[in-house]
Structures are given as structure tokens and as C-alpha cells.
Amino acid sequence: MNKIIVAIDGYSSCGKSTIAKALAKYAGYTYVDTGAMYRAIGLYTLRHGLTTEAAILAALPKIQIGFILADGAQHVTLNGEDVEAHIRTLEVGNRASEISQIKEVRAFLVAQQQQMGLQKGIVMDGRDIGTVVFPQAELKLFLTASPEVRAQRRFDELKEKGGQPVYEEVLKDVNDRDYRDTHRAESPLRQADDAIVVDNSHLTREEQMEVIYKHFENACK
Ligand code: DC
């Protein structure tokens, strides 16, 4: 069967990575979480106290992002260190959103992402995969869910990790991040013209995957 590229874009916390992982497993494809790459750079800038754009750009050549398989899951590495446990906080998410607005940071990561897709057989999720990274992807999915549903999901996730989130703050964070992701000058989040929209506000995981597997099978024909 033909190997294809699957590009999954959408707002934060609408389950992109869960869906992308499940589809990659179903298809026997490689999964790439591009948000983790932006988060790893965000973590680097926080750790090194880099706040200006000039300082961040000067540091880029010193940053190496990779992926490893650990305990059966994909973990992102920053200069060889497994940083998966450190990148899922609100602080790192917000910094990732900020640094993702810098043109050179995007070019730095987009080049690496395009390299990863050369052999096809890849499911990549992010914000600009169907529009910038792989405009030629055979299957483009654009996921959405209401801000309230996404805030509740993120709230549950943070709580499960032992945090003490406040729902109103999480909702504000979701709305702020949506605004930044869709209004930035560089590659703003937008639906590719040929993307298939999946609103999962009211779908169970199983219902949603059924829809997505069907789209995948059709795209492979
Ligand atoms: O999907 P996520 O929440 O892990 O992404 C973290 C941030 O990185 C998000 O605010 C937007 C940015 N991002 C991006 O600009 N482009 C991508 N392809 C992936 C993520």
C-alpha cells in the first residue's frame, strides 16, 4: 500500500496528539509531535533566561531537538536530554507559543520536520503542517472543539498530573493561546483549503477514530 503523509492541525488541547498517535499506530507510521519541538525550545529559553529575540536566535545553533522511544512512548530530547517530563506545563506552553512567533525559530524547526517526512509514512501534528510543512500531504485533518470543552480537558490533564489548576485560568489560557496562534504574523494557525474538519466537541474517542480511520483509508487509495 502507498505510504502517505498525514498532516493534523488544530487548536491547542483538542486532542491532536492522542488522535495522531492512535492513527500512527493503526497505520504503522511514525508519529511526530511538532508542539513538543516548540516546547523544547521554549524550555531551553526558560532555563537559560533568554528573553530577547536576539538572544534566542543566537542560541538556535546550540539547540538540538530529537525524539526517542521511552517506555513505549515518544519522548522529545533537548541536546540529548529526555525533557518530556518538563515540557507539558502551562509555563512552557506559553513560552512555546511566544517563541513560535519568531520567523527564524519556525524556519529552524520546519526544515527538520520536512526532513522527517522525506520517506512518507508519517503522521505529524501541529499548527502549520498542512499549510506550510507539508502542503502536499495526501491527508490533512483540521481538528476543532469548543474552548470550554478543551479547557475542561486540559484542566483534567493538569489535575491528573498532580497540579491544582483553576478552571477559569485554564479557559483564559486556552483563549489567549488561540488568539496568539491564529493572529501571529508568521504561519498563523489556519485551516488548509483542502483540509477535512473534524469537530470533536461531542464525539467519543472511538467515534472520532472511526471517522479518522475512514478518511485515512480513502486517502491511501
Ligand atoms: O500543540 P502544543 O500545545 O504542544 O504546542 C505548543 C505551542 O507551540 C503552541 O502554542 C503553538 C506552537 N506550535 C506552533 O506554532 N506550530 C506547530 N507546528 C506546533 C506548535
CSV table of N, CA and C and ligand atoms in Angstrom, one decimal, residues 8-14 16-17 31 33-40 87-88 92-101 106 109-110 113 124-129 133 154 177-178 180-181 184 186-189, ligand 1:
chain,number,residue,atom,x,y,z
A,8,ILE,N,-1.9,16.8,10.7
A,8,ILE,CA,-3.0,17.1,11.6
A,8,ILE,C,-2.8,18.5,12.2
A,9,ASP,N,-3.7,19.4,12.0
A,9,ASP,CA,-3.6,20.7,12.6
A,9,ASP,C,-4.8,21.0,13.5
A,10,GLY,N,-4.7,22.0,14.3
A,10,GLY,CA,-5.8,22.4,15.1
A,10,GLY,C,-5.4,23.2,16.3
A,11,TYR,N,-6.4,23.6,17.1
A,11,TYR,CA,-6.2,24.4,18.3
A,11,TYR,C,-5.5,23.6,19.4
A,12,SER,N,-5.0,24.3,20.4
A,12,SER,CA,-4.4,23.6,21.5
A,12,SER,C,-5.5,22.8,22.3
A,13,SER,N,-5.1,21.7,22.8
A,13,SER,CA,-5.9,20.8,23.7
A,13,SER,C,-7.2,20.3,22.9
A,14,CYS,N,-7.1,20.1,21.7
A,14,CYS,CA,-8.3,19.5,21.1
A,14,CYS,C,-8.0,18.0,20.7
A,16,LYS,N,-5.2,16.6,19.5
A,16,LYS,CA,-4.5,16.3,18.3
A,16,LYS,C,-3.5,15.1,18.5
A,17,SER,N,-2.7,15.2,19.6
A,17,SER,CA,-1.7,14.2,19.8
A,17,SER,C,-2.3,12.8,20.1
A,31,TYR,N,5.0,8.8,14.3
A,31,TYR,CA,4.3,10.0,14.8
A,31,TYR,C,5.3,11.1,15.2
A,33,ASP,N,5.3,14.9,17.0
A,33,ASP,CA,4.6,15.9,17.8
A,33,ASP,C,5.4,17.2,17.6
A,34,THR,N,5.0,18.1,16.7
A,34,THR,CA,5.8,19.3,16.5
A,34,THR,C,5.7,20.3,17.6
A,35,GLY,N,4.5,20.2,18.3
A,35,GLY,CA,4.4,21.1,19.5
A,35,GLY,C,5.5,20.8,20.5
A,36,ALA,N,5.8,19.6,20.7
A,36,ALA,CA,6.9,19.2,21.6
A,36,ALA,C,8.2,19.8,21.2
A,37,MET,N,8.4,20.0,19.9
A,37,MET,CA,9.7,20.7,19.4
A,37,MET,C,9.7,22.1,19.8
A,38,TYR,N,8.5,22.8,19.7
A,38,TYR,CA,8.5,24.2,20.1
A,38,TYR,C,8.6,24.3,21.6
A,39,ARG,N,8.0,23.4,22.3
A,39,ARG,CA,8.0,23.4,23.8
A,39,ARG,C,9.5,23.2,24.2
A,40,ALA,N,10.2,22.3,23.6
A,40,ALA,CA,11.6,22.0,24.0
A,40,ALA,C,12.5,23.3,23.8
A,87,ILE,N,8.1,19.5,29.8
A,87,ILE,CA,7.6,20.4,28.7
A,87,ILE,C,6.1,20.6,28.7
A,88,ARG,N,5.4,19.9,29.6
A,88,ARG,CA,3.9,19.9,29.5
A,88,ARG,C,3.3,20.9,30.5
A,92,VAL,N,5.7,26.4,30.2
A,92,VAL,CA,6.5,26.1,29.0
A,92,VAL,C,5.6,26.2,27.8
A,93,GLY,N,4.3,25.9,27.9
A,93,GLY,CA,3.3,26.0,26.8
A,93,GLY,C,3.2,27.5,26.4
A,94,ASN,N,3.2,28.4,27.3
A,94,ASN,CA,3.1,29.8,27.0
A,94,ASN,C,4.3,30.3,26.3
A,95,ARG,N,5.5,29.8,26.8
A,95,ARG,CA,6.8,30.3,26.3
A,95,ARG,C,6.9,29.7,24.8
A,96,ALA,N,6.4,28.5,24.7
A,96,ALA,CA,6.5,27.8,23.3
A,96,ALA,C,5.6,28.7,22.3
A,97,SER,N,4.5,29.1,22.8
A,97,SER,CA,3.6,29.9,22.0
A,97,SER,C,4.3,31.2,21.6
A,98,GLU,N,5.0,31.8,22.6
A,98,GLU,CA,5.7,33.1,22.3
A,98,GLU,C,6.8,32.9,21.3
A,99,ILE,N,7.7,31.9,21.5
A,99,ILE,CA,8.9,31.7,20.6
A,99,ILE,C,8.4,31.2,19.2
A,100,SER,N,7.2,30.6,19.2
A,100,SER,CA,6.8,30.1,17.9
A,100,SER,C,6.4,31.2,17.0
A,101,GLN,N,6.4,32.5,17.5
A,101,GLN,CA,6.0,33.6,16.6
A,101,GLN,C,7.3,34.2,15.9
A,106,ARG,N,10.7,29.2,13.5
A,106,ARG,CA,9.8,28.4,12.7
A,106,ARG,C,10.6,27.8,11.6
A,109,LEU,N,12.7,24.8,12.8
A,109,LEU,CA,12.0,23.6,13.0
A,109,LEU,C,11.3,23.0,11.8
A,110,VAL,N,10.8,23.9,10.9
A,110,VAL,CA,10.1,23.4,9.7
A,110,VAL,C,11.1,22.6,8.9
A,113,GLN,N,11.4,19.2,10.3
A,113,GLN,CA,10.1,18.5,10.1
A,113,GLN,C,10.0,18.0,8.7
A,124,MET,N,2.0,13.8,11.4
A,124,MET,CA,2.6,14.9,12.1
A,124,MET,C,1.5,15.8,12.5
A,125,ASP,N,1.6,16.2,13.8
A,125,ASP,CA,0.6,17.2,14.3
A,125,ASP,C,1.2,18.5,14.7
A,126,GLY,N,0.4,19.6,14.5
A,126,GLY,CA,0.9,20.9,14.9
A,126,GLY,C,-0.1,22.0,14.5
A,127,ARG,N,0.4,23.1,14.0
A,127,ARG,CA,-0.5,24.2,13.7
A,127,ARG,C,-0.4,24.6,12.2
A,128,ASP,N,0.8,24.2,11.6
A,128,ASP,CA,1.1,24.7,10.2
A,128,ASP,C,1.5,23.5,9.3
A,129,ILE,N,1.1,22.3,9.7
A,129,ILE,CA,1.6,21.1,9.0
A,129,ILE,C,1.0,21.1,7.6
A,133,VAL,N,4.4,23.1,6.3
A,133,VAL,CA,5.4,22.0,6.4
A,133,VAL,C,5.1,21.0,5.2
A,154,ARG,N,-8.0,20.1,29.4
A,154,ARG,CA,-6.6,20.5,29.9
A,154,ARG,C,-6.6,20.5,31.5
A,177,ARG,N,-4.2,31.6,24.0
A,177,ARG,CA,-3.3,30.9,23.1
A,177,ARG,C,-3.9,30.8,21.7
A,178,ASP,N,-5.2,30.5,21.7
A,178,ASP,CA,-5.9,30.5,20.4
A,178,ASP,C,-5.7,31.8,19.7
A,180,ARG,N,-3.3,34.0,20.0
A,180,ARG,CA,-1.9,34.2,19.6
A,180,ARG,C,-1.6,33.3,18.4
A,181,ASP,N,-2.1,32.0,18.5
A,181,ASP,CA,-1.8,31.0,17.4
A,181,ASP,C,-2.5,31.5,16.1
A,184,ARG,N,-0.8,35.5,14.8
A,184,ARG,CA,0.6,35.8,14.7
A,184,ARG,C,0.9,36.0,13.2
A,186,GLU,N,3.6,35.1,11.5
A,186,GLU,CA,4.3,34.0,10.9
A,186,GLU,C,3.5,32.7,10.9
A,187,SER,N,3.1,32.2,9.8
A,187,SER,CA,2.3,30.9,9.7
A,187,SER,C,1.3,30.8,10.8
A,188,PRO,N,0.3,31.7,10.8
A,188,PRO,CA,-0.8,31.6,11.8
A,188,PRO,C,-1.6,30.3,11.6
A,189,LEU,N,-2.1,29.8,12.7
A,189,LEU,CA,-3.0,28.6,12.6
A,189,LEU,C,-4.1,28.9,11.7
B,1,DC,O1,0.5,21.6,20.5
B,1,DC,P1,1.2,22.3,21.7
B,1,DC,O2,0.2,22.9,22.7
B,1,DC,O3,2.1,21.3,22.3
B,1,DC,O4,2.1,23.5,21.1
B,1,DC,C1,2.8,24.4,21.9
B,1,DC,C2,2.9,25.7,21.2
B,1,DC,O5,3.7,25.6,20.0
B,1,DC,C3,1.6,26.3,20.7
B,1,DC,O6,1.2,27.4,21.4
B,1,DC,C4,1.8,26.7,19.3
B,1,DC,C5,3.2,26.3,18.9
B,1,DC,N1,3.2,25.4,17.7
B,1,DC,C6,3.4,26.0,16.5
B,1,DC,O7,3.4,27.2,16.4
B,1,DC,N2,3.5,25.3,15.4
B,1,DC,C7,3.4,23.9,15.5
B,1,DC,N3,3.5,23.2,14.3
B,1,DC,C8,3.3,23.3,16.7
B,1,DC,C9,3.1,24.1,17.8
